[in-house]
PDB file of C-alpha atoms in Angstrom:
ATOM      1  CA  MET A  26      -1.162   6.160  11.597  1.00 44.00           C
ATOM      2  CA  PRO A  27      -3.976   8.263  10.343  1.00 41.00           C
ATOM      3  CA  SER A  28      -5.503  10.443  13.031  1.00 44.00           C
ATOM      4  CA  PRO A  29      -9.158  11.306  13.406  1.00 43.00           C
ATOM      5  CA  THR A  30     -10.381  14.540  11.993  1.00 47.00           C
ATOM      6  CA  PRO A  31     -13.362  16.501  13.032  1.00 44.00           C
ATOM      7  CA  GLU A  32     -14.902  16.353   9.615  1.00 59.00           C
ATOM      8  CA  THR A  33     -17.107  13.458   8.663  1.00 64.00           C
ATOM      9  CA  PRO A  34     -15.552  11.736   5.667  1.00 64.00           C
ATOM     10  CA  PRO A  35     -17.776  11.048   2.663  1.00 68.00           C
ATOM     11  CA  PRO A  36     -19.347   7.712   2.357  1.00 76.00           C
ATOM     12  CA  LEU A  37     -17.388   5.006   0.437  1.00 87.00           C
ATOM     13  CA  GLU A  38     -18.379   3.855  -3.000  1.00 90.00           C
ATOM     14  CA  PRO A  39     -17.560   0.271  -3.766  1.00 91.00           C
ATOM     15  CA  ALA A  40     -15.398  -0.800  -6.716  1.00 93.00           C
ATOM     16  CA  ALA A  41     -17.077  -0.814 -10.014  1.00 92.00           C
ATOM     17  CA  LEU A  42     -15.867  -4.100 -11.492  1.00 93.00           C
ATOM     18  CA  ASN A  43     -15.828  -5.489 -14.990  1.00 94.00           C
ATOM     19  CA  THR A  44     -15.156  -9.248 -14.772  1.00 92.00           C
ATOM     20  CA  ASP A  45     -16.047 -10.253 -18.310  1.00 92.00           C
ATOM     21  CA  ASP A  46     -12.394 -11.453 -18.541  1.00 91.00           C
ATOM     22  CA  PRO A  47     -11.932 -13.621 -15.553  1.00 86.00           C
ATOM     23  CA  LEU A  48      -8.112 -13.413 -15.843  1.00 85.00           C
ATOM     24  CA  HIS A  49      -7.967  -9.611 -16.212  1.00 91.00           C
ATOM     25  CA  TRP A  50     -10.511  -7.735 -13.981  1.00 94.00           C
ATOM     26  CA  ARG A  51     -10.921  -4.209 -14.843  1.00 93.00           C
ATOM     27  CA  SER A  52     -12.368  -1.002 -13.264  1.00 94.00           C
ATOM     28  CA  GLU A  53     -15.481   0.455 -15.001  1.00 94.00           C
ATOM     29  CA  ARG A  54     -14.857   3.618 -13.266  1.00 93.00           C
ATOM     30  CA  PHE A  55     -11.289   4.053 -14.559  1.00 93.00           C
ATOM     31  CA  GLN A  56     -11.500   1.921 -17.624  1.00 92.00           C
ATOM     32  CA  ASP A  57      -8.169   0.237 -16.563  1.00 92.00           C
ATOM     33  CA  GLY A  58      -7.140  -3.226 -15.519  1.00 92.00           C
ATOM     34  CA  TYR A  59      -6.193  -4.145 -11.939  1.00 92.00           C
ATOM     35  CA  ALA A  60      -2.851  -5.763 -13.024  1.00 89.00           C
ATOM     36  CA  SER A  61      -0.858  -6.765 -15.917  1.00 90.00           C
ATOM     37  CA  ARG A  62      -2.236  -9.407 -18.170  1.00 89.00           C
ATOM     38  CA  ALA A  63       1.107 -11.109 -17.603  1.00 89.00           C
ATOM     39  CA  GLY A  64      -0.014 -12.007 -14.087  1.00 91.00           C
ATOM     40  CA  ALA A  65      -0.910 -10.049 -11.039  1.00 93.00           C
ATOM     41  CA  LEU A  66       1.297 -12.049  -8.580  1.00 96.00           C
ATOM     42  CA  ALA A  67       4.138 -12.016 -11.134  1.00 95.00           C
ATOM     43  CA  GLN A  68       3.856  -8.267 -11.471  1.00 96.00           C
ATOM     44  CA  ALA A  69       3.836  -7.890  -7.673  1.00 97.00           C
ATOM     45  CA  ARG A  70       6.977  -9.904  -7.235  1.00 97.00           C
ATOM     46  CA  GLU A  71       9.015  -8.339 -10.067  1.00 96.00           C
ATOM     47  CA  VAL A  72       7.860  -4.709 -10.088  1.00 97.00           C
ATOM     48  CA  PHE A  73       7.270  -4.095  -6.367  1.00 97.00           C
ATOM     49  CA  LEU A  74       9.159  -6.640  -4.356  1.00 98.00           C
ATOM     50  CA  GLN A  75      12.146  -6.920  -6.606  1.00 97.00           C
ATOM     51  CA  GLY A  76      11.888  -3.189  -7.426  1.00 97.00           C
ATOM     52  CA  ASN A  77      12.278  -2.397  -3.752  1.00 98.00           C
ATOM     53  CA  GLY A  78      15.137  -4.864  -3.244  1.00 97.00           C
ATOM     54  CA  LEU A  79      12.921  -7.386  -1.237  1.00 98.00           C
ATOM     55  CA  PRO A  80      13.308  -9.731   0.542  1.00 97.00           C
ATOM     56  CA  GLU A  81      17.010  -8.698   0.988  1.00 97.00           C
ATOM     57  CA  ALA A  82      16.152  -5.172   2.250  1.00 97.00           C
ATOM     58  CA  TRP A  83      14.093  -6.303   5.233  1.00 97.00           C
ATOM     59  CA  ARG A  84      16.428  -9.155   6.423  1.00 96.00           C
ATOM     60  CA  GLU A  85      17.477  -8.948  10.123  1.00 88.00           C
ATOM     61  CA  ARG A  86      15.315  -5.984  10.710  1.00 95.00           C
ATOM     62  CA  ALA A  87      13.120  -5.727  13.812  1.00 96.00           C
ATOM     63  CA  GLN A  88      10.288  -4.298  11.710  1.00 97.00           C
ATOM     64  CA  PHE A  89       9.725  -3.208   8.096  1.00 98.00           C
ATOM     65  CA  VAL A  90       7.213  -0.720   6.915  1.00 98.00           C
ATOM     66  CA  ILE A  91       5.645  -0.714   3.360  1.00 98.00           C
ATOM     67  CA  LEU A  92       3.125   1.888   2.060  1.00 97.00           C
ATOM     68  CA  GLU A  93       1.095   1.015  -1.007  1.00 97.00           C
ATOM     69  CA  THR A  94      -0.991   3.506  -3.011  1.00 94.00           C
ATOM     70  CA  GLY A  95      -3.914   1.488  -4.312  1.00 93.00           C
ATOM     71  CA  PHE A  96      -4.785  -1.796  -2.614  1.00 97.00           C
ATOM     72  CA  GLY A  97      -6.926  -3.050  -5.444  1.00 95.00           C
ATOM     73  CA  LEU A  98      -7.420  -6.724  -5.484  1.00 96.00           C
ATOM     74  CA  GLY A  99      -4.810  -7.251  -2.775  1.00 97.00           C
ATOM     75  CA  ASN A 100      -2.262  -9.161  -4.853  1.00 97.00           C
ATOM     76  CA  ASN A 101       0.693  -6.946  -3.757  1.00 98.00           C
ATOM     77  CA  PHE A 102      -0.103  -7.543  -0.124  1.00 98.00           C
ATOM     78  CA  LEU A 103      -0.574 -11.282  -0.589  1.00 98.00           C
ATOM     79  CA  ALA A 104       2.736 -11.666  -2.517  1.00 98.00           C
ATOM     80  CA  THR A 105       4.553  -9.692   0.176  1.00 98.00           C
ATOM     81  CA  TRP A 106       2.954 -11.830   2.930  1.00 98.00           C
ATOM     82  CA  GLN A 107       4.071 -14.935   1.136  1.00 98.00           C
ATOM     83  CA  ALA A 108       7.574 -13.714   0.635  1.00 98.00           C
ATOM     84  CA  TRP A 109       7.724 -12.837   4.378  1.00 98.00           C
ATOM     85  CA  ARG A 110       6.588 -16.222   5.282  1.00 97.00           C
ATOM     86  CA  ALA A 111       9.134 -17.884   3.041  1.00 97.00           C
ATOM     87  CA  ASP A 112      12.145 -15.913   4.348  1.00 97.00           C
ATOM     88  CA  PRO A 113      13.872 -17.286   7.372  1.00 96.00           C
ATOM     89  CA  GLN A 114      15.605 -13.954   7.819  1.00 97.00           C
ATOM     90  CA  ARG A 115      12.330 -12.006   7.724  1.00 97.00           C
ATOM     91  CA  PRO A 116      11.694  -8.988  10.059  1.00 97.00           C
ATOM     92  CA  ARG A 117       9.921  -9.758  13.244  1.00 96.00           C
ATOM     93  CA  ARG A 118       7.176  -7.330  12.394  1.00 98.00           C
ATOM     94  CA  LEU A 119       5.766  -6.419   8.911  1.00 98.00           C
ATOM     95  CA  PHE A 120       3.501  -3.418   8.579  1.00 98.00           C
ATOM     96  CA  PHE A 121       1.759  -2.977   5.250  1.00 98.00           C
ATOM     97  CA  LEU A 122      -0.074   0.331   4.996  1.00 97.00           C
ATOM     98  CA  SER A 123      -2.336   0.623   2.001  1.00 97.00           C
ATOM     99  CA  LEU A 124      -4.744   3.222   0.607  1.00 96.00           C
ATOM    100  CA  GLU A 125      -7.960   2.467  -1.357  1.00 96.00           C
ATOM    101  CA  ARG A 126     -10.707   4.833  -2.337  1.00 94.00           C
ATOM    102  CA  TYR A 127     -13.076   2.259  -4.028  1.00 95.00           C
ATOM    103  CA  PRO A 128     -12.621  -1.080  -2.127  1.00 96.00           C
ATOM    104  CA  LEU A 129     -14.065  -4.424  -3.137  1.00 96.00           C
ATOM    105  CA  GLN A 130     -16.858  -6.031  -1.127  1.00 96.00           C
ATOM    106  CA  ARG A 131     -16.117  -9.146   0.709  1.00 96.00           C
ATOM    107  CA  ALA A 132     -17.805 -11.480  -1.886  1.00 96.00           C
ATOM    108  CA  GLU A 133     -15.960  -9.772  -4.749  1.00 96.00           C
ATOM    109  CA  LEU A 134     -12.589 -10.197  -2.976  1.00 97.00           C
ATOM    110  CA  ALA A 135     -13.309 -13.843  -2.409  1.00 96.00           C
ATOM    111  CA  ALA A 136     -14.185 -14.333  -6.121  1.00 95.00           C
ATOM    112  CA  ALA A 137     -10.994 -12.500  -7.154  1.00 94.00           C
ATOM    113  CA  HIS A 138      -8.852 -15.034  -5.429  1.00 95.00           C
ATOM    114  CA  SER A 139     -10.988 -18.196  -5.992  1.00 93.00           C
ATOM    115  CA  ASP A 140      -8.215 -19.722  -8.071  1.00 89.00           C
ATOM    116  CA  SER A 141      -5.193 -17.999  -6.638  1.00 91.00           C
ATOM    117  CA  GLU A 142      -1.933 -19.855  -5.959  1.00 93.00           C
ATOM    118  CA  LEU A 143      -2.051 -18.052  -2.602  1.00 96.00           C
ATOM    119  CA  GLU A 144      -5.498 -19.460  -1.794  1.00 94.00           C
ATOM    120  CA  GLU A 145      -4.724 -20.008   2.020  1.00 96.00           C
ATOM    121  CA  LEU A 146      -3.481 -16.453   2.562  1.00 97.00           C
ATOM    122  CA  ALA A 147      -6.250 -14.933   0.476  1.00 97.00           C
ATOM    123  CA  GLY A 148      -8.757 -16.926   2.610  1.00 97.00           C
ATOM    124  CA  HIS A 149      -7.427 -15.243   5.755  1.00 97.00           C
ATOM    125  CA  LEU A 150      -7.675 -11.842   4.089  1.00 98.00           C
ATOM    126  CA  VAL A 151     -11.223 -12.426   2.950  1.00 97.00           C
ATOM    127  CA  ALA A 152     -12.186 -13.693   6.512  1.00 97.00           C
ATOM    128  CA  THR A 153     -10.977 -10.540   8.110  1.00 97.00           C
ATOM    129  CA  TRP A 154     -12.153  -8.055   5.359  1.00 97.00           C
ATOM    130  CA  PRO A 155     -13.662  -4.915   7.041  1.00 95.00           C
ATOM    131  CA  PRO A 156     -16.962  -3.324   6.304  1.00 92.00           C
ATOM    132  CA  LEU A 157     -16.774  -0.659   3.645  1.00 92.00           C
ATOM    133  CA  ALA A 158     -16.532   2.293   6.082  1.00 93.00           C
ATOM    134  CA  PRO A 159     -14.185   5.177   5.654  1.00 94.00           C
ATOM    135  CA  GLY A 160     -11.117   5.334   8.001  1.00 93.00           C
ATOM    136  CA  LEU A 161      -8.342   3.079   9.087  1.00 94.00           C
ATOM    137  CA  HIS A 162      -8.844  -0.627   9.453  1.00 96.00           C
ATOM    138  CA  ARG A 163      -6.081  -2.763  11.080  1.00 97.00           C
ATOM    139  CA  LEU A 164      -6.089  -6.475  10.139  1.00 98.00           C
ATOM    140  CA  ASP A 165      -3.560  -8.552  11.979  1.00 98.00           C
ATOM    141  CA  PHE A 166      -2.114 -11.920  10.885  1.00 98.00           C
ATOM    142  CA  GLU A 167       0.460 -14.338  11.951  1.00 97.00           C
ATOM    143  CA  ASN A 168      -0.333 -13.700  15.618  1.00 96.00           C
ATOM    144  CA  GLY A 169       0.288 -10.052  15.091  1.00 96.00           C
ATOM    145  CA  ALA A 170       3.568 -10.256  13.258  1.00 97.00           C
ATOM    146  CA  VAL A 171       1.960  -9.101   9.953  1.00 98.00           C
ATOM    147  CA  SER A 172      -0.328  -6.071  10.085  1.00 98.00           C
ATOM    148  CA  LEU A 173      -2.316  -4.649   7.223  1.00 98.00           C
ATOM    149  CA  LEU A 174      -3.420  -1.072   7.833  1.00 97.00           C
ATOM    150  CA  LEU A 175      -5.956  -0.359   5.256  1.00 96.00           C
ATOM    151  CA  ALA A 176      -7.032   3.345   4.912  1.00 96.00           C
ATOM    152  CA  LEU A 177     -10.254   3.508   3.128  1.00 95.00           C
ATOM    153  CA  GLY A 178     -11.000   6.898   1.573  1.00 93.00           C
ATOM    154  CA  ASP A 179      -9.738   9.604  -0.736  1.00 91.00           C
ATOM    155  CA  ILE A 180      -5.951   9.718  -0.855  1.00 91.00           C
ATOM    156  CA  SER A 181      -5.910  13.499  -0.545  1.00 87.00           C
ATOM    157  CA  SER A 182      -7.100  13.024   3.102  1.00 87.00           C
ATOM    158  CA  THR A 183      -5.762   9.512   4.046  1.00 90.00           C
ATOM    159  CA  LEU A 184      -2.221   9.884   2.909  1.00 90.00           C
ATOM    160  CA  PRO A 185      -1.397  13.285   4.746  1.00 87.00           C
ATOM    161  CA  ALA A 186      -2.803  11.782   7.943  1.00 86.00           C
ATOM    162  CA  PHE A 187      -0.188   9.083   8.186  1.00 86.00           C
ATOM    163  CA  ARG A 188       2.550   9.356  10.755  1.00 87.00           C
ATOM    164  CA  ALA A 189       5.012   6.672   9.812  1.00 91.00           C
ATOM    165  CA  GLU A 190       8.621   5.921   8.808  1.00 95.00           C
ATOM    166  CA  VAL A 191       8.379   3.939   5.599  1.00 97.00           C
ATOM    167  CA  ASP A 192      10.949   1.535   4.108  1.00 98.00           C
ATOM    168  CA  ALA A 193       9.397   0.756   0.769  1.00 98.00           C
ATOM    169  CA  PHE A 194       6.617   2.245  -1.368  1.00 98.00           C
ATOM    170  CA  PHE A 195       4.580   0.383  -3.860  1.00 98.00           C
ATOM    171  CA  LEU A 196       3.003   3.026  -6.232  1.00 96.00           C
ATOM    172  CA  ASP A 197       0.241   1.088  -7.865  1.00 94.00           C
ATOM    173  CA  GLY A 198      -2.819   3.231  -8.665  1.00 89.00           C
ATOM    174  CA  PHE A 199      -4.584   3.129 -11.939  1.00 90.00           C
ATOM    175  CA  ALA A 200      -2.788   4.737 -14.806  1.00 89.00           C
ATOM    176  CA  PRO A 201      -1.938   8.483 -14.327  1.00 89.00           C
ATOM    177  CA  ASP A 202      -4.098   9.650 -17.278  1.00 90.00           C
ATOM    178  CA  ARG A 203      -7.068   7.803 -15.861  1.00 91.00           C
ATOM    179  CA  ASN A 204      -6.612   8.425 -12.155  1.00 90.00           C
ATOM    180  CA  PRO A 205      -4.548  11.657 -11.898  1.00 90.00           C
ATOM    181  CA  ALA A 206      -5.287  12.237  -8.197  1.00 87.00           C
ATOM    182  CA  MET A 207      -3.186   9.200  -7.239  1.00 88.00           C
ATOM    183  CA  TRP A 208      -0.219  10.541  -9.096  1.00 90.00           C
ATOM    184  CA  ASP A 209      -0.276  14.330  -8.771  1.00 87.00           C
ATOM    185  CA  ALA A 210       2.892  16.136  -7.461  1.00 89.00           C
ATOM    186  CA  ARG A 211       1.412  16.965  -4.175  1.00 88.00           C
ATOM    187  CA  THR A 212       0.449  13.363  -3.445  1.00 88.00           C
ATOM    188  CA  LEU A 213       3.878  12.018  -4.476  1.00 89.00           C
ATOM    189  CA  GLN A 214       5.844  14.686  -2.681  1.00 87.00           C
ATOM    190  CA  THR A 215       4.105  13.554   0.597  1.00 89.00           C
ATOM    191  CA  LEU A 216       6.166  10.467   0.318  1.00 92.00           C
ATOM    192  CA  GLY A 217       9.349  12.351   1.147  1.00 92.00           C
ATOM    193  CA  ARG A 218       7.878  13.245   4.553  1.00 92.00           C
ATOM    194  CA  LEU A 219       7.147   9.536   5.382  1.00 95.00           C
ATOM    195  CA  ALA A 220      10.331   8.038   3.962  1.00 96.00           C
ATOM    196  CA  ARG A 221      13.122   6.646   6.113  1.00 95.00           C
ATOM    197  CA  PRO A 222      16.654   7.441   4.932  1.00 94.00           C
ATOM    198  CA  GLY A 223      17.407   5.191   2.078  1.00 95.00           C
ATOM    199  CA  ALA A 224      13.766   4.116   1.542  1.00 97.00           C
ATOM    200  CA  ARG A 225      12.970   2.738  -1.867  1.00 97.00           C
ATOM    201  CA  ALA A 226      10.008   3.150  -4.178  1.00 97.00           C
ATOM    202  CA  ALA A 227       8.854   1.136  -7.198  1.00 97.00           C
ATOM    203  CA  THR A 228       6.187   1.465  -9.850  1.00 96.00           C
ATOM    204  CA  TRP A 229       5.247   0.273 -13.378  1.00 94.00           C
ATOM    205  CA  SER A 230       4.700   3.918 -14.420  1.00 93.00           C
ATOM    206  CA  VAL A 231       7.412   5.873 -16.066  1.00 94.00           C
ATOM    207  CA  ALA A 232       5.372   9.023 -16.827  1.00 92.00           C
ATOM    208  CA  ARG A 233       7.458  12.132 -16.845  1.00 93.00           C
ATOM    209  CA  ALA A 234       5.239  13.846 -14.214  1.00 91.00           C
ATOM    210  CA  THR A 235       5.727  10.827 -11.965  1.00 93.00           C
ATOM    211  CA  ARG A 236       9.552  10.938 -12.306  1.00 94.00           C
ATOM    212  CA  ASP A 237       9.628  14.740 -11.668  1.00 94.00           C
ATOM    213  CA  ALA A 238       7.391  14.543  -8.544  1.00 93.00           C
ATOM    214  CA  LEU A 239       9.530  11.730  -7.074  1.00 95.00           C
ATOM    215  CA  THR A 240      12.655  13.701  -7.776  1.00 95.00           C
ATOM    216  CA  GLN A 241      11.221  16.821  -6.111  1.00 93.00           C
ATOM    217  CA  ALA A 242      10.327  14.625  -3.026  1.00 93.00           C
ATOM    218  CA  GLY A 243      13.905  13.622  -2.545  1.00 94.00           C
ATOM    219  CA  PHE A 244      14.208  10.379  -4.509  1.00 96.00           C
ATOM    220  CA  GLU A 245      16.855   9.428  -6.976  1.00 96.00           C
ATOM    221  CA  VAL A 246      14.890   7.854  -9.897  1.00 96.00           C
ATOM    222  CA  GLN A 247      15.973   5.388 -12.520  1.00 96.00           C
ATOM    223  CA  ARG A 248      14.214   3.533 -15.324  1.00 96.00           C
ATOM    224  CA  VAL A 249      14.920  -0.214 -15.633  1.00 96.00           C
ATOM    225  CA  PRO A 250      13.487  -2.815 -18.104  1.00 95.00           C
ATOM    226  CA  GLY A 251       9.760  -3.224 -17.721  1.00 93.00           C
ATOM    227  CA  PHE A 252       7.400  -6.102 -17.050  1.00 94.00           C
ATOM    228  CA  GLY A 253       4.606  -7.719 -19.025  1.00 87.00           C
ATOM    229  CA  GLY A 254       5.213  -6.020 -22.379  1.00 84.00           C
ATOM    230  CA  LYS A 255       6.069  -2.580 -20.859  1.00 89.00           C
ATOM    231  CA  ALA A 256       9.516  -1.259 -22.029  1.00 93.00           C
ATOM    232  CA  GLN A 257      10.316   0.334 -18.719  1.00 95.00           C
ATOM    233  CA  ARG A 258       9.371   0.712 -15.082  1.00 96.00           C
ATOM    234  CA  LEU A 259      10.733   2.905 -12.203  1.00 96.00           C
ATOM    235  CA  GLN A 260      12.838   2.241  -9.204  1.00 97.00           C
ATOM    236  CA  ALA A 261      13.797   4.990  -6.836  1.00 97.00           C
ATOM    237  CA  ARG A 262      15.810   5.527  -3.643  1.00 97.00           C
ATOM    238  CA  PHE A 263      15.140   8.240  -1.112  1.00 97.00           C
ATOM    239  CA  ALA A 264      18.373  10.425  -0.900  1.00 92.00           C
ATOM    240  CA  PRO A 265      17.425  14.115  -0.419  1.00 91.00           C
ATOM    241  CA  ARG A 266      20.085  16.736  -0.422  1.00 80.00           C
ATOM    242  CA  PHE A 267      18.660  18.088   2.802  1.00 67.00           C
ATOM    243  CA  GLN A 268      16.481  16.435   5.210  1.00 66.00           C
ATOM    244  CA  PRO A 269      15.148  18.450   8.251  1.00 57.00           C
ATOM    245  CA  PRO A 270      15.456  16.598  11.568  1.00 60.00           C
ATOM    246  CA  ARG A 271      12.489  14.541  12.658  1.00 59.00           C
ATOM    247  CA  PRO A 272      10.728  15.311  15.966  1.00 51.00           C
ATOM    248  CA  ALA A 273      12.281  13.369  18.804  1.00 46.00           C
ATOM    249  CA  ALA A 274       9.056  11.581  19.467  1.00 40.00           C
ATOM    250  CA  HIS A 275       8.702  10.501  15.810  1.00 45.00           C
ATOM    251  CA  THR A 276       8.682   6.801  15.611  1.00 41.00           C
ATOM    252  CA  ALA A 277       7.432   4.285  13.028  1.00 45.00           C
ATOM    253  CA  LEU A 278       3.672   4.089  13.038  1.00 55.00           C
ATOM    254  CA  ALA A 279       3.498   6.398  16.177  1.00 42.00           C
ATOM    255  CA  PRO A 280      -0.165   7.591  16.478  1.00 39.00           C
ATOM    256  CA  GLN A 281      -0.907  11.152  17.546  1.00 42.00           C
ATOM    257  CA  ALA A 282      -2.017  11.362  21.047  1.00 40.00           C
ATOM    258  CA  ARG A 283      -5.808  10.724  21.568  1.00 46.00           C
ATOM    259  CA  GLU A 284      -7.763  11.344  24.775  1.00 50.00           C
ATOM    260  CA  ALA A 285     -11.395  10.565  25.723  1.00 56.00           C
ATOM    261  CA  LEU A 286     -13.427  11.022  28.852  1.00 55.00           C
ATOM    262  CA  VAL A 287     -15.629   8.090  29.647  1.00 59.00           C
ATOM    263  CA  LEU A 288     -18.611   8.718  31.919  1.00 60.00           C
ATOM    264  CA  GLY A 289     -20.063   5.629  33.553  1.00 61.00           C
ATOM    265  CA  ALA A 290     -18.553   2.361  34.756  1.00 63.00           C
ATOM    266  CA  GLY A 291     -20.963  -0.146  33.148  1.00 69.00           C
ATOM    267  CA  LEU A 292     -20.192  -2.453  30.306  1.00 65.00           C
ATOM    268  CA  ALA A 293     -20.447   0.250  27.658  1.00 63.00           C
ATOM    269  CA  GLY A 294     -18.044   2.513  29.578  1.00 61.00           C
ATOM    270  CA  ALA A 295     -15.588  -0.333  30.149  1.00 60.00           C
ATOM    271  CA  ALA A 296     -15.736  -1.384  26.459  1.00 58.00           C
ATOM    272  CA  CYS A 297     -15.032   2.218  25.396  1.00 56.00           C
ATOM    273  CA  ALA A 298     -12.162   2.467  27.716  1.00 55.00           C
ATOM    274  CA  ALA A 299     -10.763  -0.719  26.477  1.00 50.00           C
TER     275      ALA A 299
END
């Protein structure tokens, strides 16, 4: 999980939405759509779930960890949650780690899913949506079996802070030429540090720089037929030629040790200790 830093993170700016086309929301900031015009949930299922070999890859697992770059409207999370619900061989725990620099406000999120086929799940997400404060927000569903760990802030600080063993990566920022920070080589090479052996990654982007950065991070990359009018998309598997041994104490989602001294035994002190 991300660990606290002594520096105060910059305040968050909310998403700058263009909803003129109710079926294709866009970001005014990046001048790009949040999903394919062929359908956000269809894209999530084909590009990201199928692209990572899901649901087959998580079956009979005690836990499964997904990391997404770009939460956006939340369609990838909702599609993954629905697939987990529908699979009788699902993992006992599903952790969905997602990064977002410009999050939606609660009312905007509700409007984005007002006509969703996953209205029930979207309603649970909206009901637990956190305040737009930088840092890590953990939202638990299904009695704690499904956890969304939402890291709000700039990817250059949130991604390096994660300590996790990731099974699947959903690479879904705005287009590389419009949001280069999400796709730069240093960012993508961080994925190699977080990947479990055999981890997979998927994205709709086939940019040469994306392919090269994933290859340098230890992934074997292949182009496959695209979705929604795109000729191609990427699928990748983590298979580095050399992987240094992980620390003995390194476990999935293990937070760094944190200590605090609580002075006073009143209600405030007890609440802080809890």
